[in-house]
Amino acid sequence: MKKLILGMAIVASAFAFGQKKDAAALNAQLQEANKVAMDAYNGKNYAAAAPKFIEVYDLLKANGQDNKIYMYYAGLSHALANNSDQSIKIFTDLINSGFTGVETTYTAKEKKSGQVVNLDKATWDLMKKNSDYTDFKTEQTKSIESDLYETLASLLLNAKSAEALPVIEKGLAKFPNNAKLKEAQTTAYLQSGNTDKFVSGLKEQLAKNPNDATNWYNLGVMQAKNPATVNDALEAFKKAIELKPDFSDAYQNLVYTTIGDDAKVVTDINALRKDKPDEASKLIDARRERFNKALPFAEGWYKASPKSLDAVTTLKEIYIVTKNMDKVKEMKAKEAELTAAGAK
């Protein structure tokens, strides 16, 4: 699961209330709340920014402007402040309300000053009859609906909520080609224990982007769990390393998958040594062959993570089985060094 990353640029807003009573005082209050919210956000004080954005929204709503973009800003601020519950609630409410972030702005230019002013629609329509204004224009902002689903999906996945998958599938119904939601869906399948769909999702993503080392690794992990797809797992781990040569976890899994259940093999060998020595010898030879195959992967693991005690110990044991005693000595010294340094 990729870490949730959020970012936005908040632009100072112009508030217009036509000829309503106390409009000037209200506008001043709004401008102050908006400034405090933006300053807090830009100063990365997200916990302080969120309630101020909500205050701006509430003030606008009390005066007939249900501008949910400020709730969106509040939701993002809560997320960045790690207030996940509050953020999840806001984004859920926004999606359920049908909010898309699409807004129409209305502007006109004062002939005398040349200044462009923002207006509400009713005032803009009235001003068209006023000869003191010209250049009446409207602009529509971009939809952020897909962003809402992506962010809510990430928040729910991070919270390991069962609601993640329904939200993701609702989003994909609207945005079927959204790569982030597809990736989130695959993660949600894994969290919910639906491994078949998780693997299908990985394969679908890799068909679209075969250069994703992490997805190749994840696919290998799942395939390694099934004896029938162990060879496929080995190829998936190799592909991950090909794309990311220092992918230590992929090397580690290549080693363990190639060797298999060595503890069981050793138990079987010991059980056969006395009464069936020939069969024991066959198991010993097969075991040594597997360790020889695993050796280059173990060496790659050590190269990628030279301070990993697991990598060093595993490589030492492989050298013991393959009878490379000089290397065994070298790895024992490295093992002692790392142990003394408190490595894990």
JSON list of N, CA, C and O in Angstrom, two decimals, residues 312 316 320 327-337:
[
{"chain": "A", "resi": 312, "resn": "VAL", "atom": "N", "xyz": [23.34, -12.41, 5.76]},
{"chain": "A", "resi": 312, "resn": "VAL", "atom": "CA", "xyz": [24.66, -12.99, 6.04]},
{"chain": "A", "resi": 312, "resn": "VAL", "atom": "C", "xyz": [24.53, -14.41, 6.57]},
{"chain": "A", "resi": 312, "resn": "VAL", "atom": "O", "xyz": [25.24, -15.33, 6.12]},
{"chain": "A", "resi": 316, "resn": "LYS", "atom": "N", "xyz": [25.83, -17.80, 4.77]},
{"chain": "A", "resi": 316, "resn": "LYS", "atom": "CA", "xyz": [26.77, -18.69, 5.48]},
{"chain": "A", "resi": 316, "resn": "LYS", "atom": "C", "xyz": [26.27, -20.14, 5.43]},
{"chain": "A", "resi": 316, "resn": "LYS", "atom": "O", "xyz": [27.04, -21.08, 5.15]},
{"chain": "A", "resi": 320, "resn": "ILE", "atom": "N", "xyz": [27.91, -23.51, 3.74]},
{"chain": "A", "resi": 320, "resn": "ILE", "atom": "CA", "xyz": [28.17, -24.75, 4.49]},
{"chain": "A", "resi": 320, "resn": "ILE", "atom": "C", "xyz": [27.67, -25.96, 3.70]},
{"chain": "A", "resi": 320, "resn": "ILE", "atom": "O", "xyz": [28.38, -26.96, 3.53]},
{"chain": "A", "resi": 327, "resn": "LYS", "atom": "N", "xyz": [34.46, -19.28, 2.32]},
{"chain": "A", "resi": 327, "resn": "LYS", "atom": "CA", "xyz": [33.35, -18.32, 2.39]},
{"chain": "A", "resi": 327, "resn": "LYS", "atom": "C", "xyz": [32.58, -18.47, 3.70]},
{"chain": "A", "resi": 327, "resn": "LYS", "atom": "O", "xyz": [32.06, -17.48, 4.23]},
{"chain": "A", "resi": 328, "resn": "VAL", "atom": "N", "xyz": [32.52, -19.68, 4.20]},
{"chain": "A", "resi": 328, "resn": "VAL", "atom": "CA", "xyz": [31.87, -19.89, 5.49]},
{"chain": "A", "resi": 328, "resn": "VAL", "atom": "C", "xyz": [32.60, -19.07, 6.56]},
{"chain": "A", "resi": 328, "resn": "VAL", "atom": "O", "xyz": [31.97, -18.38, 7.38]},
{"chain": "A", "resi": 329, "resn": "LYS", "atom": "N", "xyz": [33.91, -19.14, 6.55]},
{"chain": "A", "resi": 329, "resn": "LYS", "atom": "CA", "xyz": [34.72, -18.40, 7.51]},
{"chain": "A", "resi": 329, "resn": "LYS", "atom": "C", "xyz": [34.49, -16.89, 7.37]},
{"chain": "A", "resi": 329, "resn": "LYS", "atom": "O", "xyz": [34.34, -16.17, 8.36]},
{"chain": "A", "resi": 330, "resn": "GLU", "atom": "N", "xyz": [34.45, -16.43, 6.13]},
{"chain": "A", "resi": 330, "resn": "GLU", "atom": "CA", "xyz": [34.22, -15.01, 5.87]},
{"chain": "A", "resi": 330, "resn": "GLU", "atom": "C", "xyz": [32.86, -14.56, 6.41]},
{"chain": "A", "resi": 330, "resn": "GLU", "atom": "O", "xyz": [32.73, -13.50, 7.03]},
{"chain": "A", "resi": 331, "resn": "MET", "atom": "N", "xyz": [31.83, -15.37, 6.17]},
{"chain": "A", "resi": 331, "resn": "MET", "atom": "CA", "xyz": [30.48, -15.01, 6.61]},
{"chain": "A", "resi": 331, "resn": "MET", "atom": "C", "xyz": [30.33, -15.10, 8.12]},
{"chain": "A", "resi": 331, "resn": "MET", "atom": "O", "xyz": [29.59, -14.32, 8.73]},
{"chain": "A", "resi": 332, "resn": "LYS", "atom": "N", "xyz": [31.05, -16.03, 8.74]},
{"chain": "A", "resi": 332, "resn": "LYS", "atom": "CA", "xyz": [31.02, -16.13, 10.21]},
{"chain": "A", "resi": 332, "resn": "LYS", "atom": "C", "xyz": [31.58, -14.86, 10.84]},
{"chain": "A", "resi": 332, "resn": "LYS", "atom": "O", "xyz": [31.05, -14.35, 11.82]},
{"chain": "A", "resi": 333, "resn": "ALA", "atom": "N", "xyz": [32.67, -14.36, 10.25]},
{"chain": "A", "resi": 333, "resn": "ALA", "atom": "CA", "xyz": [33.27, -13.12, 10.75]},
{"chain": "A", "resi": 333, "resn": "ALA", "atom": "C", "xyz": [32.31, -11.94, 10.57]},
{"chain": "A", "resi": 333, "resn": "ALA", "atom": "O", "xyz": [32.15, -11.10, 11.47]},
{"chain": "A", "resi": 334, "resn": "LYS", "atom": "N", "xyz": [31.65, -11.91, 9.42]},
{"chain": "A", "resi": 334, "resn": "LYS", "atom": "CA", "xyz": [30.70, -10.82, 9.15]},
{"chain": "A", "resi": 334, "resn": "LYS", "atom": "C", "xyz": [29.49, -10.93, 10.09]},
{"chain": "A", "resi": 334, "resn": "LYS", "atom": "O", "xyz": [28.98, -9.93, 10.59]},
{"chain": "A", "resi": 335, "resn": "GLU", "atom": "N", "xyz": [29.07, -12.16, 10.33]},
{"chain": "A", "resi": 335, "resn": "GLU", "atom": "CA", "xyz": [27.94, -12.41, 11.23]},
{"chain": "A", "resi": 335, "resn": "GLU", "atom": "C", "xyz": [28.27, -11.92, 12.64]},
{"chain": "A", "resi": 335, "resn": "GLU", "atom": "O", "xyz": [27.44, -11.27, 13.29]},
{"chain": "A", "resi": 336, "resn": "ALA", "atom": "N", "xyz": [29.46, -12.20, 13.11]},
{"chain": "A", "resi": 336, "resn": "ALA", "atom": "CA", "xyz": [29.88, -11.75, 14.45]},
{"chain": "A", "resi": 336, "resn": "ALA", "atom": "C", "xyz": [29.95, -10.24, 14.52]},
{"chain": "A", "resi": 336, "resn": "ALA", "atom": "O", "xyz": [29.54, -9.62, 15.51]},
{"chain": "A", "resi": 337, "resn": "GLU", "atom": "N", "xyz": [30.44, -9.63, 13.44]},
{"chain": "A", "resi": 337, "resn": "GLU", "atom": "CA", "xyz": [30.53, -8.16, 13.39]},
{"chain": "A", "resi": 337, "resn": "GLU", "atom": "C", "xyz": [29.16, -7.51, 13.46]},
{"chain": "A", "resi": 337, "resn": "GLU", "atom": "O", "xyz": [28.94, -6.55, 14.22]}
]
